[in-house]
Coordinates of C-alpha atoms in Angstrom, one line a residue:
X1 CA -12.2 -38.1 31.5
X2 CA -8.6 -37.8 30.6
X3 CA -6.3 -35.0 29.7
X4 CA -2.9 -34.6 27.9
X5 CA 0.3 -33.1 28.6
X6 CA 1.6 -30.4 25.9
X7 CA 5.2 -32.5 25.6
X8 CA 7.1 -29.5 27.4
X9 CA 5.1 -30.1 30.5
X10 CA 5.4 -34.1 30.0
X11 CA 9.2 -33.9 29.8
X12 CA 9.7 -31.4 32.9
X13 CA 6.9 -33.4 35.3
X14 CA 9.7 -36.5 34.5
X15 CA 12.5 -34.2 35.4
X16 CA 10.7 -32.8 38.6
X17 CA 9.7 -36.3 40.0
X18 CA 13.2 -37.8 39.7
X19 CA 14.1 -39.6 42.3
X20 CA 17.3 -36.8 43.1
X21 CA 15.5 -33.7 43.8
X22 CA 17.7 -30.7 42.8
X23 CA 15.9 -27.8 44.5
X24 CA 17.3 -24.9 42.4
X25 CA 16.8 -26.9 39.2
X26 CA 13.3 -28.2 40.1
X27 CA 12.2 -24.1 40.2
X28 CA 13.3 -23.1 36.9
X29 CA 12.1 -25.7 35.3
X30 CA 8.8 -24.9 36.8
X31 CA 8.7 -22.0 36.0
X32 CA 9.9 -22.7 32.2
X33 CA 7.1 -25.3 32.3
X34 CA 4.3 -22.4 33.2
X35 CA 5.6 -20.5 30.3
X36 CA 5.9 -23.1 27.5
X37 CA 2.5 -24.8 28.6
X38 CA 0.8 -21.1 28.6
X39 CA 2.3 -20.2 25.4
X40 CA 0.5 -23.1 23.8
X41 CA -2.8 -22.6 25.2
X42 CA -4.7 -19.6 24.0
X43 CA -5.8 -17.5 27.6
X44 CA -9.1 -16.9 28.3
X45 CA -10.0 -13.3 29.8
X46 CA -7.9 -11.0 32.3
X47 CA -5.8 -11.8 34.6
X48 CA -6.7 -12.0 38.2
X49 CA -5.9 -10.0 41.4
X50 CA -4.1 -10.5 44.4
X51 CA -5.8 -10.3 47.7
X52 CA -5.6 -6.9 49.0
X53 CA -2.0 -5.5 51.0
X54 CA -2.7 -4.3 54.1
X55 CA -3.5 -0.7 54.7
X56 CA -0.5 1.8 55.5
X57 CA 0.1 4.1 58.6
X58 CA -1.8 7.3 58.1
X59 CA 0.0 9.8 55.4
X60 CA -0.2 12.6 58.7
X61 CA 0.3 12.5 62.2
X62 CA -2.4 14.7 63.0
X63 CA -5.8 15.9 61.8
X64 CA -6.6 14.1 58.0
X65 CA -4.8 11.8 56.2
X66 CA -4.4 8.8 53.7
X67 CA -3.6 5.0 54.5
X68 CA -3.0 3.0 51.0
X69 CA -3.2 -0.5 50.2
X70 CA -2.3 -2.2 46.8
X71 CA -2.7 -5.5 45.4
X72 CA -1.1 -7.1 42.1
X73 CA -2.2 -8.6 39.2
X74 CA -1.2 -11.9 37.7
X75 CA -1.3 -12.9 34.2
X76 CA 0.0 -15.5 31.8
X77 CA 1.2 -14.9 29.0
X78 CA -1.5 -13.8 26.7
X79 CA -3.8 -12.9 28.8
X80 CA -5.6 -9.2 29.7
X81 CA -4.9 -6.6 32.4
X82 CA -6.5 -6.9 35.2
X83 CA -9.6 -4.7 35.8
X84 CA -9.8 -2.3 38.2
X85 CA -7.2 -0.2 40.4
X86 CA -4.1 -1.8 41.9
X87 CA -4.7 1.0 44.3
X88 CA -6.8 1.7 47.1
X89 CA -7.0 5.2 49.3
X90 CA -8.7 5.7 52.5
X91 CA -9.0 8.7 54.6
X92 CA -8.0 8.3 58.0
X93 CA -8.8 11.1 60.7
X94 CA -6.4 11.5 63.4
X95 CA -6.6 14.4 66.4
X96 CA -7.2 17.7 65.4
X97 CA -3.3 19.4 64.9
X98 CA -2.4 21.9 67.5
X99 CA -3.3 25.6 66.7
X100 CA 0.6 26.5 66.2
X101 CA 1.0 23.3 63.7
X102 CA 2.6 24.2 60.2
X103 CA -0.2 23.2 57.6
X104 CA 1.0 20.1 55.5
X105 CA 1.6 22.0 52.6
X106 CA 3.3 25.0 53.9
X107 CA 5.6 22.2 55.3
X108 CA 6.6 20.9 52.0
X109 CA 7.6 24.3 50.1
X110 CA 9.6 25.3 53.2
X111 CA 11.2 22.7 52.4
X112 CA 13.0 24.6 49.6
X113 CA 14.0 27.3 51.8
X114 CA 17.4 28.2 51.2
X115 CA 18.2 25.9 48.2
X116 CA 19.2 27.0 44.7
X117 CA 16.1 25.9 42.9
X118 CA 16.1 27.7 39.6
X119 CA 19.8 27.1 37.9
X120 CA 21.4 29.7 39.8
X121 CA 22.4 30.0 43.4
X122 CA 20.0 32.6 44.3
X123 CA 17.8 30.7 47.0
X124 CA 14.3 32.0 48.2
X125 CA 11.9 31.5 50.7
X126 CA 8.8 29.3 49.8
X127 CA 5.0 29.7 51.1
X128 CA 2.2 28.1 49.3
X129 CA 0.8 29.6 46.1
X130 CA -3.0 28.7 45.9
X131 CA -3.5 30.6 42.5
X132 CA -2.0 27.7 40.3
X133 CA -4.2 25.6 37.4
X134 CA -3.4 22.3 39.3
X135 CA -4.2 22.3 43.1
X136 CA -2.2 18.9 43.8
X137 CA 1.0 20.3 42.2
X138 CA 3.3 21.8 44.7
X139 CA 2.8 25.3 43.7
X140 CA 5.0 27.9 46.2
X141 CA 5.6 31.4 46.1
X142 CA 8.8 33.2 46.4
X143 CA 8.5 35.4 49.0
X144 CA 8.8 39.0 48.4
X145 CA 9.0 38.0 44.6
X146 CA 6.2 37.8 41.6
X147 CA 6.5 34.5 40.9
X148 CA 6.1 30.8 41.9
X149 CA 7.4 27.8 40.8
X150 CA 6.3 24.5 41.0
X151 CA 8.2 21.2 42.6
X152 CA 5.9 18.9 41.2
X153 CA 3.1 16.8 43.0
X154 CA 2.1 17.5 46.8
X155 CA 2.4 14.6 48.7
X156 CA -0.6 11.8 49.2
X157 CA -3.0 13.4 51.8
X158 CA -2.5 16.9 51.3
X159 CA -5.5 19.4 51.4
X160 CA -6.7 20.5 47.9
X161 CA -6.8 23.8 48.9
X162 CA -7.3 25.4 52.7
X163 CA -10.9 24.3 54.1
X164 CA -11.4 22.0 51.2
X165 CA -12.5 18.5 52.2
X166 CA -11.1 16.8 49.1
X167 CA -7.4 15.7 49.7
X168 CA -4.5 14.6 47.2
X169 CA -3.6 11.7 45.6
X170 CA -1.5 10.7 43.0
X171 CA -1.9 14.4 41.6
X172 CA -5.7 14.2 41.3
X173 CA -8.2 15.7 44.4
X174 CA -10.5 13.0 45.4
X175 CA -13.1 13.3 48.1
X176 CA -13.9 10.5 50.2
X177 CA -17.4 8.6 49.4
X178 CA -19.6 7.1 52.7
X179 CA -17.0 4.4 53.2
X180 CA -14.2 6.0 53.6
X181 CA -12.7 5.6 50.3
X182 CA -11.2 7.8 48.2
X183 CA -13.1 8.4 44.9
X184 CA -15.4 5.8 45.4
X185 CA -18.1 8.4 45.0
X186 CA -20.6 5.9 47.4
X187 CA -23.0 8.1 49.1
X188 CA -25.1 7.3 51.8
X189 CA -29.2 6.7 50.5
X190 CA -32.0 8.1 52.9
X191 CA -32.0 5.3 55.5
X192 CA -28.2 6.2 56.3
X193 CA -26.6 3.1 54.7
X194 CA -24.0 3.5 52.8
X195 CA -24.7 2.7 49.2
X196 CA -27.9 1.5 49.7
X197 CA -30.9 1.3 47.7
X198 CA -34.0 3.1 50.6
X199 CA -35.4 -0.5 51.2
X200 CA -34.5 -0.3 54.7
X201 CA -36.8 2.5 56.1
X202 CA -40.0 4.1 55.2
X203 CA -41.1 7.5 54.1
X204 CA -43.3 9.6 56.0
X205 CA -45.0 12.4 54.3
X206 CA -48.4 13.8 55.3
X207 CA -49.9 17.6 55.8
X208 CA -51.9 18.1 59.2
X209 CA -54.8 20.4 58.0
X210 CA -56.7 20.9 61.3
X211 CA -57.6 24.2 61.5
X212 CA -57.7 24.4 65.4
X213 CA -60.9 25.7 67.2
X214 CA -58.8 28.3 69.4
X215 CA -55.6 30.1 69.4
X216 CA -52.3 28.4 71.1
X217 CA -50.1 25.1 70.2
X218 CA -50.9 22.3 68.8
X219 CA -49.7 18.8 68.3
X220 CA -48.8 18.2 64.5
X221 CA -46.8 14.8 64.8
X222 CA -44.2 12.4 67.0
X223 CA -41.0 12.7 65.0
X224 CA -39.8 9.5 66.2
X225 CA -35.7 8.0 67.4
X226 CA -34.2 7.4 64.1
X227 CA -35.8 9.5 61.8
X228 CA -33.8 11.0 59.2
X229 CA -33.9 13.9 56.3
X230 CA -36.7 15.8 58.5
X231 CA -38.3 18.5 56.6
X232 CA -41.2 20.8 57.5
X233 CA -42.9 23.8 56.1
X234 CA -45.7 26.1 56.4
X235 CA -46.7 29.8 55.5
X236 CA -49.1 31.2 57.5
X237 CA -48.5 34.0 60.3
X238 CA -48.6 30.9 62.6
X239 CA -45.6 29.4 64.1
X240 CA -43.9 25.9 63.9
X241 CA -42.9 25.3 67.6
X242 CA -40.3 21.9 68.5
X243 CA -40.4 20.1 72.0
X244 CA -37.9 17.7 73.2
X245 CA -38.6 14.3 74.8
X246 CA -37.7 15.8 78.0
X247 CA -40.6 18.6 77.5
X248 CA -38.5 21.8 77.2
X249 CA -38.9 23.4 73.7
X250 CA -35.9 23.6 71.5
X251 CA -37.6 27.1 69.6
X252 CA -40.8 29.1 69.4
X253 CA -42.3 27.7 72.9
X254 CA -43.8 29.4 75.7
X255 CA -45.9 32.0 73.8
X256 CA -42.4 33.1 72.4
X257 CA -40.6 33.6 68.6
X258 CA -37.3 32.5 68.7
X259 CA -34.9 33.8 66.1
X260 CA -34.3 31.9 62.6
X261 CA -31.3 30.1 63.0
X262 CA -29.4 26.6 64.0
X263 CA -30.5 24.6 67.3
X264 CA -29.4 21.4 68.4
X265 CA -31.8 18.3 69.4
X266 CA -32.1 15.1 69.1
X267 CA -28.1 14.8 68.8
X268 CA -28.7 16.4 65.3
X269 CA -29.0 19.9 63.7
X270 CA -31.9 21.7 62.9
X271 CA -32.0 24.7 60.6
X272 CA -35.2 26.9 61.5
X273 CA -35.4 29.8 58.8
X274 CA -38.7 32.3 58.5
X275 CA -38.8 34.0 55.4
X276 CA -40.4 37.4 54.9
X277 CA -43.3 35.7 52.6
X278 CA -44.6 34.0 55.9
X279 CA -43.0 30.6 55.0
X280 CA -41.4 28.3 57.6
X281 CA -39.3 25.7 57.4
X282 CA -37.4 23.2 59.7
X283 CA -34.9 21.2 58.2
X284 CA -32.5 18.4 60.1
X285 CA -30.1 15.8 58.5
X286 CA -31.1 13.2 61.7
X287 CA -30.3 10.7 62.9
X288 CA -32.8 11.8 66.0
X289 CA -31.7 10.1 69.1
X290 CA -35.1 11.1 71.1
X291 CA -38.5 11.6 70.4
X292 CA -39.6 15.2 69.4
X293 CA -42.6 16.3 68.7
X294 CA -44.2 19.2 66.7
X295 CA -46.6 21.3 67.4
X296 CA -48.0 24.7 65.9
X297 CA -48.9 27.9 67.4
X298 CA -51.9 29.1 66.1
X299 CA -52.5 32.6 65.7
X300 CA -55.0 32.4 62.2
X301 CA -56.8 29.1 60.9
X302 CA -54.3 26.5 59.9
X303 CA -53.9 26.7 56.3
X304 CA -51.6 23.6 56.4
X305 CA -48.1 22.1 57.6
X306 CA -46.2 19.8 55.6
X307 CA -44.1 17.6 57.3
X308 CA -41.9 14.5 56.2
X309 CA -39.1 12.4 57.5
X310 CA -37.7 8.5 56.4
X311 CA -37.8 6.1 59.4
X312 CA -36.4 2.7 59.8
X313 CA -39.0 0.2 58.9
X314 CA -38.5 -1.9 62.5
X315 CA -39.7 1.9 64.3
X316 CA -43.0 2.6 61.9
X317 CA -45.3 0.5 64.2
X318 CA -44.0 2.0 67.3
X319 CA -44.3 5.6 65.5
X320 CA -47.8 4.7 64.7
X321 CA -49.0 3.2 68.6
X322 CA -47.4 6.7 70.4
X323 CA -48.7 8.5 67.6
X324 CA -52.9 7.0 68.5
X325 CA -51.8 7.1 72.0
X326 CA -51.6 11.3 71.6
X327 CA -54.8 11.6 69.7
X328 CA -54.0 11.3 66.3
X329 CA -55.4 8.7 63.5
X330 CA -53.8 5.8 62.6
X331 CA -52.7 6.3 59.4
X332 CA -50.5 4.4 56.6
X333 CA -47.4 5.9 55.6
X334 CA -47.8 7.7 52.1
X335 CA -45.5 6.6 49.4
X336 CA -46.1 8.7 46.8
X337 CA -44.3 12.5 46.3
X338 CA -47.2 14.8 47.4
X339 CA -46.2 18.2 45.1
X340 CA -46.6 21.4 47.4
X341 CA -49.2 23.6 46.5
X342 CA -49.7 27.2 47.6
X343 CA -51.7 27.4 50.8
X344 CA -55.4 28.4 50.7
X345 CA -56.2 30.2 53.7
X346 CA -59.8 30.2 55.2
X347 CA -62.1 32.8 54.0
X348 CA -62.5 34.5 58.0
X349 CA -61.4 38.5 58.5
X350 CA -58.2 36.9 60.4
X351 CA -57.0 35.8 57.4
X352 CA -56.9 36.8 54.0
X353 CA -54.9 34.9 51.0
X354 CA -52.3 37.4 49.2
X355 CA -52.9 38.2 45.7
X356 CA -50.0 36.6 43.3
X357 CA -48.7 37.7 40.3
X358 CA -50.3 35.8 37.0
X359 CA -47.9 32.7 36.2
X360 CA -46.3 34.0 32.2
X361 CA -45.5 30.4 31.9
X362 CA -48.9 28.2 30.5
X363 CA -49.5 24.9 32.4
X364 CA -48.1 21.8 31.1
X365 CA -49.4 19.3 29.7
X366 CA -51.1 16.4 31.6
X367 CA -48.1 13.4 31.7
X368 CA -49.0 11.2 34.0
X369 CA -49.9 7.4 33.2
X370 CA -47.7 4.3 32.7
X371 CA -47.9 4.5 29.2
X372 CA -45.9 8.1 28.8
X373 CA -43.9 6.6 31.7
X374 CA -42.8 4.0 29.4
X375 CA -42.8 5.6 26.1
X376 CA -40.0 8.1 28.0
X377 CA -38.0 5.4 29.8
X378 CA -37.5 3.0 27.1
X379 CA -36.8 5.6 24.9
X380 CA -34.7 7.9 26.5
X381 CA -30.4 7.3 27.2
X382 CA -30.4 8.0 30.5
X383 CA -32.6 7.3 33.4
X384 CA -31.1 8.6 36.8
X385 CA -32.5 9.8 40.9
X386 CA -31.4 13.1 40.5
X387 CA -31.4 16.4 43.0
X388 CA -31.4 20.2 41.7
X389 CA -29.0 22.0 43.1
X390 CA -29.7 24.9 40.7
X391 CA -31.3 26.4 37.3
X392 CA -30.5 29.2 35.0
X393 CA -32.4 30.9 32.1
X394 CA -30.3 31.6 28.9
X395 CA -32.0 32.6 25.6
X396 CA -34.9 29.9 25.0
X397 CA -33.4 27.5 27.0
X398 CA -32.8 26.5 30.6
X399 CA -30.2 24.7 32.3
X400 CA -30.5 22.6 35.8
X401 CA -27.4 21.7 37.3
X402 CA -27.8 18.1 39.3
X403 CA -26.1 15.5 41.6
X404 CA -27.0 12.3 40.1
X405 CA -28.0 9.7 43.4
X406 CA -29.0 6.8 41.5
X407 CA -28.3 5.3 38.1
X408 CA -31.5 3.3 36.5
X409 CA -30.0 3.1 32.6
X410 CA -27.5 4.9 31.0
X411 CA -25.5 4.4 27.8
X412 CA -22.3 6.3 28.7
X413 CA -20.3 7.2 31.9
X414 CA -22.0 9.8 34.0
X415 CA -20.4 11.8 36.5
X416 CA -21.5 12.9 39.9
X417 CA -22.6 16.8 38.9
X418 CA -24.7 17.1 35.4
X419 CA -26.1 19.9 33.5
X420 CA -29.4 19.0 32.0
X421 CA -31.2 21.2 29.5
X422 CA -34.8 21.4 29.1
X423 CA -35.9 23.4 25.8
X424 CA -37.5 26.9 26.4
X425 CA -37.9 29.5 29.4
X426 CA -41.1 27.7 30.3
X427 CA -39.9 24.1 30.6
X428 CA -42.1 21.5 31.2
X429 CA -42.2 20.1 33.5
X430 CA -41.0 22.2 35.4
X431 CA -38.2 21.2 38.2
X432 CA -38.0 23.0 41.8
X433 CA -34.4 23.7 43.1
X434 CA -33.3 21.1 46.5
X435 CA -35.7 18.4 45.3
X436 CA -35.1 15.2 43.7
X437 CA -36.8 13.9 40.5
X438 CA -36.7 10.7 38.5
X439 CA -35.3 11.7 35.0
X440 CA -35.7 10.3 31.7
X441 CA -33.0 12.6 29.2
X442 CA -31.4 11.7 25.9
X443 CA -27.8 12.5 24.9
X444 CA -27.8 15.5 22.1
X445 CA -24.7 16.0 20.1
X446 CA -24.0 18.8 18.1
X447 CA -23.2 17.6 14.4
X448 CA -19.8 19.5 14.3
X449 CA -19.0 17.8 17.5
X450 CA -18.9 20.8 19.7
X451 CA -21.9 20.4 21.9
X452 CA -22.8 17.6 24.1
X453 CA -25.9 17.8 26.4
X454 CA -27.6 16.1 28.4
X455 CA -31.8 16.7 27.1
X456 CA -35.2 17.0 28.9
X457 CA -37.8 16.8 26.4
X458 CA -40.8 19.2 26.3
X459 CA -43.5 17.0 28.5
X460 CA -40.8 14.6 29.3
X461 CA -40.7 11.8 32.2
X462 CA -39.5 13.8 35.2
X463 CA -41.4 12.7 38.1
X464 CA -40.5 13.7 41.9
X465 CA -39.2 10.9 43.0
X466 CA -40.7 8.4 46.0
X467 CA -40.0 4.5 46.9
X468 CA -43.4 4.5 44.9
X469 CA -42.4 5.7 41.5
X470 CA -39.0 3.8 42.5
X471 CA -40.8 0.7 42.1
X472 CA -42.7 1.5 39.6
X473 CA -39.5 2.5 37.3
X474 CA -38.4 -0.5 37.9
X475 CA -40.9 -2.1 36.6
X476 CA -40.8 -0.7 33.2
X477 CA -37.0 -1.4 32.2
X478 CA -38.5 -4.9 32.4
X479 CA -41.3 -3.7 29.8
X480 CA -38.5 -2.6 27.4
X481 CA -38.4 -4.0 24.2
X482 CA -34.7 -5.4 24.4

């Protein structure tokens, strides 16, 4: 197949393939012909990017920092801007600064000190002023006077504010996502990769109901190397008791109650708390580095512990052979959300169950079934992973505040931290603070414009989420009508 010259380009290959080259001449006709050629020829799409720079030197010489790299975009005439940032930010962590150190930003407004500032050639003394609108302006104090003034932006890598983990950059505070970047908001899933999907490891969630023939410990289950988001409860005036794989307890061993608190094991930390209600819980972030295993000491008949923990797929059969090797059954790991239910204690004059207030709220109605699954998820706006991080009753209406993990549909940007409003002081279903649900909401606008929520209908889709109802979400986006 053949192709034609536009005449401009024609004329200047002659010129450029004369047998007298003429360096300086041969450029700018080039670069003429690259103009006149793309002026003629209508551009498809943006432009394209650069390779990435490399990254700078860290913005500090000690403690945290940010190292920048930038890339450019180029375009012919006609064409679009590039998409996407022609800047990248990283944090980079250097040695902790010495306890004497001047903090970063005390550093900059001192560097005012003694300068006429204001118009006049009264100078001051500067110290940080943390009470500003902006936290990445420059905000300093006069000392010994009621007012600040404010030089501007802070420099790249400066603190938000003190103890804050965000930093500074170009004027905005970012925090640093799971890879290091700056406002990349990436977040790590439950099998600790970054920006993953929780294909790589399985969940683990069963409740060991023996009730134990005799008072003392007993084995509940091998938390295995590797496990991860470890969480165990019970409520009983029995005790949850942890063993390391070198057979000292890490609390509530040798016939003794350790206090609630932080312990370390494992190389990670875990947070025993027992409230007065006779609940106990053990929570660790992981990853475990050794075996431990937990047991319970008996003082009544088990009424039941929860446990649950996501291990790496590669470690399940292992877990499974130590696991029969101590006594207990081989069982498959359950991937379904198991929804806590109060303990029933055993009728015996050791233990008797507490009497509990009568529930104001009626019970919801029955939504289970793939077809109110997909009647909700085709229908609905948004579709996200969320966990509560809170809820608040106002008037006939109640607001959760979330961190969104995963996005399955959505018709409009979402950010990180959403408030989501479910009609009435009884909302159903009902959604339990630190847990993480699969939601179906719609977007409701006010008509004057005023109002713009986030909704959870009455008997909506909002199922705890597990790799089970995962898959099964998935599943019906491709049952959608498109």
């Amino acid at each position: 197949m053949g192709s034609s010259l536009c005449p401009a380009c024609a004329s200047c290959m002659g010129l450029l393939c004369s047998p007298r080259p003429r360096p300086l001449q041969n450029l700018l006709l080039l670069l003429w012909t690259l103009l006149s050629c793309g002026s003629e020829v209508s551009a498809q799409g943006p432009g394209e990017w650069t390779p990435w720079g490399s990254w700078t030197r860290c913005s500090s010489s000690c403690g945290r920092g940010v190292s920048v790299r930038s890339r450019r975009c180029i375009r012919f005439p006609g064409e679009e801007p590039c998409s996407g940032d022609s800047h990248e930010y990283r944090l980079c962590q250097l040695p902790d600064c010495s306890p004497g150190a001047m903090p970063f930003r005390d550093l900059q407004c001192a560097l005012y000190n003694g300068r006429p500032v204001l118009g006049d050639q009264k100078t001051y003394q500067w110290v940080p002023f943390h009470g500003a609108p902006n936290q990445c302006d420059l905000n300093c104090l006069a000392k010994g006077q009621a007012f600040y003034h404010s030089f501007g932006r802070v420099l790249d890598g400066t603190p938000c504010s003190p103890g804050a983990q965000g930093l500074c950059v170009a004027g905005r505070c970012l925090n640093a996502g799971c890879d290091g970047v700056l406002g990349s908001g990436a977040l790590e899933d439950r099998c600790g990769r970054c920006g993953g999907a929780n294909d790589s490891c399985l969940f683990v969630q069963r409740v060991f109901r023996d009730a134990g023939a005799f008072a003392g410990y007993w084995n509940v289950t091998l938390i295995p190397v590797g496990a991860r988001h470890i969480r165990v409860v019970q409520r009983s005036r029995n005790h949850l008791a942890l063993m390391g794989g070198d057979g000292r307890y890490v609390f509530n061993g040798n016939w003794a109650v350790s206090p609630p608190g932080t312990y370390e094991a494992a190389g990670t930390r875990v947070v025993y708390t027992r409230a007065a209600g006779l609940e106990e819980t053990l929570q660790a972030a992981g990853p475990t580095s050794q075996d431990l295993l937990l047991q319970v000491l008996l003082r009544e008949p088990n009424p039941g512990v929860q446990f649950e923990f996501w291990l790496p797929g590669e470690r399940y059969g292992p877990f499974q052979a130590q696991a029969q090797v101590l006594g207990w059954a081989q069982r498959q790991p359950q991937l379904r959300e198991v929804e806590p239910q109060p303990p029933q204690l055993l009728d015996s004059p050791m233990a008797r169950a507490p009497t509990r207030a009568p529930d104001p709220c009626p019970p919801c109605p029955d939504t289970r079934g793939r077809a109110h699954r997909q009647l909700h998820y085709c229908g609905s706006d948004f579709v996200f992973q969320a966990r509560v991080l809170g809820s608040h009753r106002q008037a006939q209406e109640t607001r959760y505040e979330v961190r969104i993990l995963l996005i399955y549909k959505n018709h409009s940007p979402l950010r990180t931290r959403e408030y989501v409003w479910a009609p009435g002081p009884c909302p159903c279903p009902p959604l339990a603070p630190h847990r993480e649900y699969l939601l179906a909401v719609r977007r409701l606008v006010s008509p004057d414009g005023t109002q713009d929520r986030l909704l959870l209908p009455h008997a909506g889709y909002a199922r705890p989420w597990s790799p089970a109802e995962d898959s099964r979400a998935r599943l019906t986006a491709r049952r959608c009508p498109g």
